[in-house]
C-alpha positions as MATLAB code, in Angstrom:
seq = 'GAVNCVDAQANTGGGGGGSGFVSNTNGRAANGGSGIVIIKYLAIYETSLTPTSGGSSGGSYFNTYSYRQIYYYNNTLQTFNVPSSVSSINVLCWGAGGGSGGRFIVQAGGDGGFVKATLYTSNITSLKVVVGQGGRRGIYGNAGTTFGGGGNTAGDYENGSGGGLSGIFKDDTLMYMTSNNNNFVNSNATAIIIAGGGGGQGSINGTNTSFAG';
ca = [
      -0.219    0.013    0.090;
       0.602    3.740   -0.238;
       2.429    5.634    1.970;
       1.294    9.048    2.534;
       4.142   12.548    2.890;
       1.796   15.385    5.461;
       3.253   18.205    7.259;
       7.466   17.763    5.476;
       9.464   19.796    7.009;
      12.644   20.584    5.476;
      16.079   22.762    7.530;
      19.504   22.736    7.311;
      21.301   20.692   10.290;
      24.725   19.126   11.919;
      25.102   15.607    9.991;
      24.392   13.491   13.220;
      25.497   16.248   15.107;
      27.547   18.442   13.083;
      30.108   18.809   10.246;
      33.544   16.430   10.559;
      35.705   19.170   11.867;
      36.834   17.531   14.910;
      40.848   18.384   15.147;
      42.849   14.871   16.153;
      46.608   14.919   17.744;
      48.661   15.054   14.376;
      46.957   18.753   13.289;
      43.869   17.131   10.986;
      40.996   16.458   11.172;
      38.392   14.035   11.751;
      35.078   12.124    9.902;
      32.671   13.383    9.890;
      29.490   12.494   12.485;
      27.416   10.221   11.223;
      22.922   10.433   10.771;
      20.645    9.083   12.524;
      16.590    8.493   12.274;
      13.753    8.681   14.580;
      11.046    6.963   14.821;
       8.508    8.236   17.793;
       4.525    6.825   17.553;
       1.568    5.987   19.394;
       0.228    2.335   19.703;
      -3.599    1.708   21.112;
      -3.797   -1.545   23.267;
      -6.836   -3.615   23.762;
      -7.028   -4.974   27.252;
     -10.494   -7.259   28.112;
     -11.891   -7.761   30.775;
     -13.212  -10.623   32.629;
     -17.025  -11.339   33.769;
     -17.048  -11.921   37.454;
     -19.701  -13.270   39.556;
     -20.474  -10.030   41.344;
     -22.161   -9.353   37.933;
     -19.628   -7.430   36.052;
     -20.306   -8.250   32.254;
     -16.435   -8.006   31.378;
     -16.322   -5.869   28.230;
     -12.727   -4.369   27.593;
     -10.428   -0.812   27.697;
      -7.638    0.758   25.538;
      -4.362    2.196   26.785;
      -2.306    4.015   24.237;
       1.095    4.473   24.860;
       4.260    6.781   23.359;
       7.169    4.784   22.094;
      10.537    6.277   20.310;
      13.530    3.919   17.697;
      15.928    5.479   17.227;
      18.079    3.854   14.476;
      22.186    4.441   14.460;
      24.763    4.008   11.818;
      25.636    0.587   11.815;
      26.904    0.292    7.928;
      23.791   -2.095    7.128;
      20.408   -1.056    6.511;
      17.845   -1.294    8.724;
      13.888   -2.385    9.018;
      11.260   -0.350   11.146;
       8.289   -2.893   10.916;
       4.975   -0.516   11.303;
       2.867   -2.569   14.621;
      -0.408   -3.275   14.184;
      -2.616   -0.382   15.416;
       0.156    2.441   13.917;
      -1.416    3.938   11.693;
       1.017    7.472   11.198;
       4.912    7.870   12.582;
       6.598   10.940   13.027;
       9.911   10.868   11.481;
      13.090   13.471   12.514;
      15.684   12.173    9.824;
      19.603   13.496    9.608;
      21.706   12.900    6.963;
      25.728   12.140    7.761;
      28.357   15.398    7.917;
      30.670   15.363    4.995;
      34.232   15.539    5.592;
      37.366   17.654    6.217;
      40.763   17.293    4.366;
      44.182   16.629    5.685;
      46.468   18.433    4.017;
      46.467   21.896    3.319;
      44.281   24.705    5.193;
      41.770   21.968    6.620;
      38.499   23.007    6.360;
      35.070   21.047    7.787;
      32.773   18.775    6.276;
      29.398   20.499    5.186;
      26.813   19.065    7.744;
      24.389   17.042    6.740;
      20.054   17.669    6.280;
      17.795   18.018    8.170;
      13.857   16.412    7.857;
      11.064   16.398    9.624;
       7.837   14.511    8.050;
       4.283   12.421    9.559;
       3.396    9.257    7.714;
       0.240    7.879    7.483;
       0.885    4.020    6.842;
      -2.369    2.292    6.841;
      -1.848   -1.013    5.125;
       2.141   -0.742    6.185;
       3.619   -3.507    7.924;
       7.286   -2.889    7.242;
       9.648   -0.060    6.219;
      13.165    0.128    5.190;
      15.547    2.659    7.220;
      19.432    4.036    6.200;
      21.599    5.330    8.164;
      24.582    7.311    6.375;
      27.838    7.203    7.384;
      29.742    9.994    8.304;
      32.516   11.366    5.457;
      35.946    9.805    5.848;
      38.593   12.291    6.639;
      41.214   13.090    3.479;
      44.480   10.984    2.999;
      46.915   10.316    0.514;
      44.828    8.763   -2.596;
      41.081    8.485   -2.217;
      39.250    8.781    0.872;
      36.504    6.528   -0.112;
      32.613    6.372   -0.545;
      30.577    6.413    2.569;
      26.991    4.607    3.613;
      24.080    6.122    2.360;
      25.904    7.020   -0.960;
      28.876    9.569   -0.005;
      31.311   10.194   -2.778;
      34.694    9.514   -3.377;
      37.710   11.973   -3.449;
      40.679   11.187   -6.033;
      44.102   12.225   -6.784;
      46.609   13.449   -3.591;
      45.061   15.997   -2.407;
      43.288   14.667    0.696;
      39.792   15.984    0.016;
      36.897   14.517    2.334;
      34.937   12.314    1.419;
      30.694   13.655    1.346;
      28.339   12.552    4.261;
      25.896    9.378    3.317;
      22.048   10.071    2.912;
      19.981    8.876    5.585;
      16.128    8.335    4.821;
      12.596    5.780    4.792;
      12.579    3.444    1.377;
       9.688    1.434    0.742;
      10.539   -1.897    2.460;
       9.956   -3.931   -1.047;
      12.556   -6.502   -3.378;
      13.822   -2.638   -5.289;
      15.110   -1.675   -2.078;
      18.704   -3.054   -1.488;
      22.684   -1.271   -1.332;
      24.715   -1.974   -4.084;
      27.973   -0.902   -5.588;
      31.007    0.475   -4.240;
      31.188   -1.857   -1.259;
      26.747   -1.818   -1.164;
      27.347    1.905   -0.054;
      25.207    2.630   -2.428;
      20.886    2.876   -2.370;
      19.255    1.265   -5.686;
      18.273    3.220   -7.727;
      14.586    2.212   -8.823;
      14.254    2.003   -4.348;
      11.676    4.174   -4.221;
      12.382    6.989   -1.291;
       9.788    8.388    1.607;
      12.084   10.986    3.247;
      15.788   11.975    2.270;
      18.143   14.344    4.185;
      21.269   14.407    2.681;
      25.014   14.427    3.365;
      27.525   16.952    3.898;
      29.701   17.377    1.097;
      33.331   17.180    1.767;
      36.560   19.209    2.287;
      37.755   20.483   -1.560;
      40.404   21.842   -3.107;
      41.622   23.380   -6.319;
      44.431   21.343   -8.012;
      47.633   21.788   -8.496;
      47.263   24.561   -5.643;
      47.091   25.043   -1.553;
      43.941   26.181   -1.748;
      41.102   24.140    0.143;
      37.509   24.912    0.776;
      34.528   23.507    3.013;
      32.434   21.095    2.560;
];
């Protein structure tokens, strides 16, 4: 069945709590912060009452409970199973921050995006969750791609790679990770919510000039 999205809000926000500019002991920068996905929902459960000899006819009553599930980056595709009594969920989704450079003037990676939305989940039993990996800090050669589709770097200028996206996808046979160490979402998958990853540090070829992501 379809998943309807309402009340969506999109902003730029810290990828996994911030960008990738964290100096380490050798003066170079660290990886970008990974993303995070939070799903909140209300579940209603019915409790039956047992008839008694004193005249109670039994019946039932309903209790409503509030739940929150937090998904962190773990380098795998994750699943949210929709409880049978839940008709909508609230999603907060942060993309991962881009990686900082490791050479010349070290710049911060870009912040990941942020999306907040309510999804109607009638007739849906499960959804797939992607949580982006923080962009890799620059190294000599290629920094490498990151989980969630963060782009690679090229050359010997030690630029940071991009952070991975975080998002909610339809759970079907088209939803799987592919190519480049299974870091990329299949292009035919159905995306419902996407918070983009931040860009990594860049530089101008042949110069000592670098730019923030």
